[in-house]
Coordinates of C-alpha atoms and ligand atoms in Angstrom, one line a residue:
X26 CA 124.5 170.9 124.4
X27 CA 128.2 171.3 125.4
X28 CA 130.5 173.8 123.8
X29 CA 134.3 173.7 123.2
X30 CA 136.0 176.9 124.2
X31 CA 136.5 178.9 121.0
X32 CA 133.8 176.9 119.2
X33 CA 130.6 178.5 117.9
X34 CA 128.1 178.9 120.7
X35 CA 124.8 177.1 119.8
X36 CA 121.9 179.2 118.7
X37 CA 119.1 179.3 121.3
X38 CA 117.4 176.0 121.0
X39 CA 114.8 173.9 122.8
X40 CA 115.9 172.0 125.8
X41 CA 116.1 168.3 124.9
X42 CA 114.2 165.9 127.1
X43 CA 116.6 163.0 127.9
X44 CA 114.0 160.3 128.6
X45 CA 112.0 160.8 125.4
X46 CA 111.8 158.0 122.9
X47 CA 114.3 158.7 120.2
X48 CA 111.5 158.5 117.6
X49 CA 110.0 161.5 119.4
X50 CA 113.2 163.3 119.9
X51 CA 114.3 163.1 116.3
X52 CA 111.2 165.0 115.1
X53 CA 112.3 168.2 116.7
X54 CA 116.0 167.6 117.2
X55 CA 118.1 170.8 116.8
X56 CA 115.1 173.0 116.1
X57 CA 115.1 176.5 117.7
X58 CA 112.6 177.4 120.4
X59 CA 109.3 178.4 118.7
X60 CA 109.2 182.0 117.6
X61 CA 106.0 183.7 116.5
X62 CA 105.8 183.9 112.7
X63 CA 109.1 182.1 112.2
X64 CA 109.3 178.7 110.5
X65 CA 110.0 175.7 112.7
X66 CA 113.2 175.0 110.8
X67 CA 114.7 178.2 109.5
X68 CA 115.9 178.1 105.9
X69 CA 119.5 177.6 104.9
X70 CA 121.8 180.6 105.5
X71 CA 123.9 181.2 102.4
X72 CA 126.8 183.4 103.6
X73 CA 130.5 183.5 102.8
X74 CA 130.9 186.2 105.4
X75 CA 128.9 187.8 108.1
X76 CA 128.7 191.4 109.3
X77 CA 131.6 191.7 111.7
X78 CA 132.1 195.0 113.5
X79 CA 135.2 195.4 115.6
X80 CA 137.3 192.4 116.6
X81 CA 137.2 189.1 114.6
X82 CA 135.2 187.3 117.3
X83 CA 131.6 186.3 117.6
X84 CA 129.5 183.3 116.7
X85 CA 129.6 183.9 112.9
X86 CA 132.5 185.5 111.2
X87 CA 133.5 183.7 108.0
X88 CA 131.6 180.9 106.2
X89 CA 134.4 178.4 106.4
X90 CA 134.4 178.6 110.2
X91 CA 130.7 178.4 111.0
X92 CA 127.2 178.8 109.8
X93 CA 123.9 178.8 111.7
X94 CA 122.5 176.1 109.4
X95 CA 125.3 173.7 110.4
X96 CA 125.0 174.6 114.0
X97 CA 121.3 173.6 114.1
X98 CA 122.1 170.3 112.4
X99 CA 125.0 169.7 114.7
X100 CA 122.8 170.2 117.7
X101 CA 120.3 167.8 116.3
X102 CA 123.0 165.1 115.8
X103 CA 124.3 165.7 119.4
X104 CA 120.8 164.9 120.7
X105 CA 120.6 161.7 118.7
X106 CA 124.2 160.4 119.2
X107 CA 124.3 161.4 122.9
X108 CA 120.8 161.9 124.3
X109 CA 122.0 161.5 127.9
X110 CA 125.1 163.6 128.0
X111 CA 126.6 166.8 126.5
X112 CA 128.3 166.2 123.2
X113 CA 129.6 168.2 120.3
X114 CA 129.1 167.4 116.6
X115 CA 131.2 168.8 113.8
X116 CA 129.7 168.3 110.3
X117 CA 131.6 167.9 107.1
X118 CA 131.2 167.9 103.4
X119 CA 131.2 164.0 103.2
X120 CA 131.7 160.9 105.3
X121 CA 135.3 160.7 104.0
X122 CA 135.9 164.3 105.1
X123 CA 134.8 163.3 108.6
X124 CA 136.9 160.1 108.7
X125 CA 139.9 162.0 107.5
X126 CA 139.4 164.7 110.0
X127 CA 139.6 162.2 112.9
X128 CA 142.5 160.2 111.5
X129 CA 144.6 163.1 110.3
X130 CA 144.0 165.6 113.2
X131 CA 144.4 163.1 116.1
X132 CA 147.3 161.0 114.8
X133 CA 151.0 162.0 114.5
X134 CA 154.1 160.5 112.9
X135 CA 155.2 157.5 114.9
X136 CA 151.7 156.7 116.2
X137 CA 150.1 153.3 115.7
X138 CA 146.5 153.1 114.3
X139 CA 144.4 150.0 114.1
X140 CA 141.9 149.8 111.2
X141 CA 139.5 147.0 110.2
X142 CA 140.6 145.2 107.1
X143 CA 137.0 144.7 106.0
X144 CA 135.7 148.3 106.4
X145 CA 134.7 150.9 103.9
X146 CA 136.6 150.5 100.6
X147 CA 138.5 153.8 100.9
X148 CA 140.2 152.8 104.2
X149 CA 143.1 151.2 102.3
X150 CA 143.8 154.6 100.6
X151 CA 143.6 156.3 104.0
X152 CA 146.0 153.6 105.3
X153 CA 148.5 154.4 102.5
X154 CA 148.3 158.1 103.2
X155 CA 148.8 157.6 107.0
X156 CA 151.8 155.3 106.3
X157 CA 153.3 158.0 104.0
X158 CA 153.3 160.3 107.0
X159 CA 155.2 157.8 109.2
X160 CA 152.2 156.3 111.0
X161 CA 152.1 152.5 111.6
X162 CA 148.8 151.0 110.5
X163 CA 147.7 147.5 111.7
X164 CA 144.6 145.8 110.4
X165 CA 142.5 143.0 111.6
X166 CA 139.0 141.8 110.7
X167 CA 135.8 143.0 112.4
X168 CA 134.6 139.5 113.1
X169 CA 135.5 137.9 116.4
X170 CA 136.8 141.2 117.9
X171 CA 140.1 140.4 116.1
X172 CA 141.3 143.9 116.5
X173 CA 141.9 143.2 120.2
X174 CA 145.0 141.2 119.2
X175 CA 146.8 144.2 117.6
X176 CA 146.0 146.9 120.1
X177 CA 149.2 147.2 122.1
X178 CA 150.8 150.6 121.7
X179 CA 148.0 152.0 119.6
X180 CA 147.0 155.6 119.6
X181 CA 143.7 155.1 117.9
X182 CA 141.4 152.2 117.2
X183 CA 139.0 152.5 114.3
X184 CA 135.9 150.3 114.4
X185 CA 133.2 149.8 111.7
X186 CA 130.3 147.9 113.0
X187 CA 128.3 146.6 111.3
X188 CA 131.0 146.5 108.6
X189 CA 130.3 147.5 105.0
X190 CA 129.7 145.4 102.9
X191 CA 130.4 142.2 104.9
X192 CA 128.0 143.0 107.8
X193 CA 130.2 141.6 110.5
X194 CA 129.8 143.0 114.0
X195 CA 132.3 143.4 116.8
X196 CA 131.7 144.0 120.5
X197 CA 132.3 147.8 120.7
X198 CA 132.2 148.0 124.5
X199 CA 134.7 145.2 124.9
X200 CA 137.1 146.7 122.3
X201 CA 136.7 150.2 123.7
X202 CA 137.6 149.0 127.2
X203 CA 140.6 147.2 125.9
X204 CA 141.7 150.2 123.9
X205 CA 141.3 152.6 126.8
X206 CA 143.2 150.3 129.1
X207 CA 146.1 150.8 126.6
X208 CA 145.6 154.5 126.3
X209 CA 144.2 154.4 122.8
X210 CA 141.3 156.5 121.5
X211 CA 138.3 154.7 119.9
X212 CA 136.4 155.9 116.9
X213 CA 133.3 154.0 115.5
X214 CA 132.0 154.4 112.0
X215 CA 128.3 154.5 112.7
X216 CA 127.1 155.0 109.1
X217 CA 125.2 151.8 108.6
X218 CA 123.4 151.8 111.9
X219 CA 122.7 155.6 112.3
X220 CA 122.4 157.0 115.8
X221 CA 118.9 155.6 115.9
X222 CA 120.3 152.1 115.5
X223 CA 123.4 152.3 117.6
X224 CA 125.0 154.8 120.0
X225 CA 128.8 154.2 120.0
X226 CA 129.4 156.9 122.7
X227 CA 127.2 155.0 125.2
X228 CA 129.2 151.9 124.3
X229 CA 132.4 153.6 125.4
X230 CA 133.7 155.1 122.1
X231 CA 135.4 158.5 122.2
X232 CA 134.1 159.5 118.7
X233 CA 131.1 158.5 116.6
X234 CA 131.8 159.2 113.0
X235 CA 129.5 158.7 110.0
X236 CA 128.6 159.3 106.5
X237 CA 125.4 161.2 106.6
X238 CA 125.1 160.6 102.9
X239 CA 123.5 157.2 103.6
X240 CA 120.6 156.3 105.9
X241 CA 120.9 159.5 108.1
X242 CA 119.7 161.7 105.3
X243 CA 118.2 158.9 103.3
X244 CA 117.1 160.4 100.0
X245 CA 120.3 159.9 98.0
X246 CA 120.6 163.6 97.2
X247 CA 123.1 164.9 99.8
X248 CA 126.7 164.2 100.7
X249 CA 127.5 164.8 104.3
X250 CA 129.6 163.6 107.2
X251 CA 129.9 164.2 110.9
X252 CA 132.0 163.5 114.0
X253 CA 130.4 163.5 117.5
X254 CA 132.3 163.4 120.7
X255 CA 131.8 164.2 124.4
X256 CA 135.4 165.3 124.7
X257 CA 135.8 169.1 124.2
X258 CA 139.5 168.7 123.2
X259 CA 138.8 166.1 120.5
X260 CA 136.0 168.3 119.2
X261 CA 138.3 171.3 119.0
X262 CA 140.9 169.3 117.1
X263 CA 138.4 168.1 114.6
X264 CA 136.8 171.5 114.2
X265 CA 140.2 173.1 113.6
X266 CA 141.0 170.5 111.0
X267 CA 137.7 171.3 109.2
X268 CA 138.7 175.0 109.2
X269 CA 142.2 174.2 107.9
X270 CA 141.2 171.8 105.2
X271 CA 137.9 173.5 104.4
X272 CA 135.9 170.4 103.9
X273 CA 132.7 172.1 105.1
X274 CA 129.1 171.1 104.3
X275 CA 127.2 173.4 102.0
X276 CA 124.3 175.2 103.8
X277 CA 121.8 173.7 101.4
X278 CA 123.1 170.1 102.2
X279 CA 123.0 170.8 105.9
X280 CA 119.5 172.1 105.7
X281 CA 118.3 169.2 103.6
X282 CA 119.9 166.8 106.1
X283 CA 118.2 168.5 109.0
X284 CA 114.8 168.4 107.3
X285 CA 115.3 164.7 106.6
X286 CA 115.9 163.8 110.2
X287 CA 112.3 164.2 111.1
X288 CA 111.5 161.0 109.2
X289 CA 114.6 159.1 110.3
X290 CA 112.8 156.8 112.9
X291 CA 110.1 156.0 110.3
X292 CA 112.7 155.2 107.7
X293 CA 115.0 153.2 109.9
X294 CA 112.1 151.0 111.2
X295 CA 110.6 150.4 107.8
X296 CA 113.9 149.7 106.1
X297 CA 115.0 147.3 108.9
X298 CA 111.7 145.5 108.6
X299 CA 112.1 145.3 104.9
X300 CA 115.7 144.1 105.2
X301 CA 114.6 141.3 107.6
X302 CA 111.8 140.2 105.3
X303 CA 114.1 140.2 102.3
X304 CA 116.8 138.2 104.2
X305 CA 114.2 135.6 105.3
X306 CA 113.0 135.3 101.7
X307 CA 116.5 134.8 100.4
X308 CA 117.4 132.2 103.1
X309 CA 115.7 129.3 101.2
X310 CA 117.0 130.1 97.7
X311 CA 119.5 127.5 96.6
X312 CA 121.4 129.9 94.3
X313 CA 122.0 132.3 97.3
X314 CA 125.1 131.8 99.5
X315 CA 126.8 133.9 102.1
X316 CA 123.6 135.6 103.2
X317 CA 124.2 138.2 105.8
X318 CA 121.9 140.6 107.7
X319 CA 122.4 141.2 111.5
X320 CA 118.6 141.2 112.0
X321 CA 118.3 137.6 110.8
X322 CA 118.2 135.4 113.9
X323 CA 120.4 132.8 112.2
X324 CA 123.1 135.4 111.3
X325 CA 126.4 134.9 113.1
X326 CA 126.3 138.5 114.2
X327 CA 122.7 138.5 115.4
X328 CA 123.2 137.9 119.1
X329 CA 125.9 140.5 119.5
X330 CA 124.1 143.0 117.3
X331 CA 121.0 142.5 119.5
X332 CA 123.0 143.4 122.6
X333 CA 124.6 146.6 121.3
X334 CA 122.2 147.9 118.6
X335 CA 118.8 149.4 119.4
X336 CA 115.9 146.9 119.3
X337 CA 114.9 145.9 115.8
X338 CA 117.1 148.5 114.1
X339 CA 119.7 146.4 112.4
X340 CA 120.0 148.5 109.3
X341 CA 118.9 148.3 105.8
X342 CA 121.7 146.4 104.1
X343 CA 121.5 142.7 103.2
X344 CA 124.4 141.0 101.5
X345 CA 124.5 137.7 99.6
X346 CA 126.4 136.0 96.8
X347 CA 125.0 134.6 93.5
X348 CA 126.8 131.9 91.6
X349 CA 128.9 134.2 89.4
X350 CA 129.2 137.6 87.8
X351 CA 126.8 136.9 84.9
X352 CA 124.2 135.5 87.2
X353 CA 124.4 138.6 89.4
X354 CA 124.1 140.9 86.4
X355 CA 121.1 139.1 85.1
X356 CA 119.5 139.4 88.6
X357 CA 120.2 143.1 88.8
X358 CA 118.8 143.7 85.2
X359 CA 115.6 141.8 86.1
X360 CA 114.7 143.9 89.1
X361 CA 112.0 146.5 88.6
X362 CA 111.7 148.1 92.0
X363 CA 115.4 148.3 92.7
X364 CA 118.0 150.6 91.1
X365 CA 121.4 149.3 90.2
X366 CA 123.3 151.9 92.1
X367 CA 125.9 152.2 94.8
X368 CA 125.5 153.8 98.2
X369 CA 122.9 152.6 100.7
X370 CA 120.3 153.8 103.1
X371 CA 118.0 155.6 100.7
X372 CA 114.3 155.5 100.5
X373 CA 114.4 153.8 97.2
X374 CA 115.9 150.3 97.2
X375 CA 119.3 149.9 95.4
X376 CA 121.5 147.0 94.8
X377 CA 124.9 146.5 93.2
X378 CA 127.5 143.9 92.3
X379 CA 130.0 145.1 94.7
X380 CA 133.0 143.5 93.0
X381 CA 132.6 146.0 90.1
X382 CA 134.5 148.5 92.2
X383 CA 137.5 146.3 92.8
X384 CA 138.1 147.5 96.4
X385 CA 136.4 144.9 98.6
X386 CA 137.5 141.3 99.1
X387 CA 134.2 139.8 97.8
X388 CA 133.3 137.2 95.2
X389 CA 132.2 138.3 91.7
X390 CA 128.6 137.4 92.4
X391 CA 128.4 139.3 95.7
X392 CA 125.4 141.7 95.9
X393 CA 125.1 144.5 98.4
X394 CA 121.4 145.2 98.7
X395 CA 120.0 148.3 100.3
X396 CA 116.4 148.1 101.3
X397 CA 114.3 151.2 100.8
X398 CA 110.9 152.1 102.3
X399 CA 108.8 150.2 99.8
X400 CA 106.2 147.7 101.1
X401 CA 108.3 144.7 102.0
X402 CA 105.9 142.3 100.3
X403 CA 106.3 144.1 97.0
X404 CA 110.0 144.3 97.3
X405 CA 110.4 140.6 98.2
X406 CA 108.1 139.6 95.2
X407 CA 110.3 141.7 92.9
X408 CA 113.5 140.1 94.2
X409 CA 112.2 136.6 93.9
X410 CA 110.9 137.2 90.4
X411 CA 114.4 138.6 89.4
X412 CA 116.1 135.6 90.9
X413 CA 113.7 133.3 88.9
X414 CA 114.6 135.3 85.7
X415 CA 118.3 135.1 86.4
X416 CA 118.1 131.3 86.9
X417 CA 115.9 130.7 83.9
X418 CA 118.3 132.6 81.6
X419 CA 121.4 130.8 82.9
Ligands
PLP233 C1 130.7 152.8 106.2 C2 131.0 154.0 105.4 N1 131.8 154.9 105.9 C3 132.1 156.0 105.2 C4 131.7 156.2 103.9 C5 132.1 157.4 103.1 O1 131.1 158.4 103.1 P1 130.9 159.5 101.9 O2 130.6 158.7 100.7 O3 129.8 160.3 102.4 O4 132.2 160.2 101.9 C6 130.9 155.3 103.3 C7 130.4 155.4 101.9 O5 129.9 154.5 101.3 C8 130.5 154.1 104.0 O6 129.8 153.1 103.5

């Protein structure tokens, strides 16, 4: 795919076929051309430095600048986030490293940044840091495209859709057009959807940013982040930031992430189907309020999500509220197929009482539920049983 001047040239790879189904593309994304007696996905390259004769140039010099294991993963993500056009991905040690790379490398003192006020719970800490550097930060909710009203004079608009944990959705194309008309850059946090669920660059965003820790890698054993853009200058700024801050992915993590991609389409489909089944089962429970899942036809975000997300891939998260903290804790304790744990997107279902972190504006009984790849029928039975136990013990 495309290269930024001065960036690491991609290792020789297969030529991606643009009109393939993404479920096909993802199986071989980023793999090198077949070489006799070599593995399809070469193992992780552990190297702090590389042999470097003569001048300090070449694809691989020092391990903080580049690594062939990252480059393969970055090419794979290019193919998924931007199948129809050249793009560049820069991977990071975590989603927060990727988010910080965009916000701190592209924004200067005196700039205005627009953030969602219902996005990932560390955004307020990012806001505080930006403000301490003399950046003006405005916030507005994701729902109803409310960020439109505060765009004037902005340098960068940050979108999170669907938002975590509230699962509101905004019209990315509409917001991107409005932001571009005002000269602002647009970045979309694509963590929840994954590039198989939503392609922000096709919807007009300049940057698609994600935590690969969640559904992208999907096994709950890797922290990773990435930024993908079609703009060589933006890629260069973000890459330079990574080199300066040093928030690089480990080769083992990058390799595990790449290996996980082959099952991404299967996981995304199964998890979305399970999430829809769970949401439908929760709809009729009297103790459940505030039920949200963009795949549920009655959800306020469904129509818009259906227009901008890829068919049937509305993500694995279902959120809802139980009457109070004690009720929610009884429910979580009674689950047998679901771990009480944070994060989302993994193959094993997890759920948590989100208010325990203190960072989100949610009620005490609010549950963020991440549906894994279990058979939906079994998962739904487990959840309904746990709801019965929680109600009986009230
Ligand atoms: C939407 C979203 N963006 C970013 C992040 C941060 O990712 P990481 O934990 O990999 O730093 C998270 C983590 O939960 C998230 O949910």
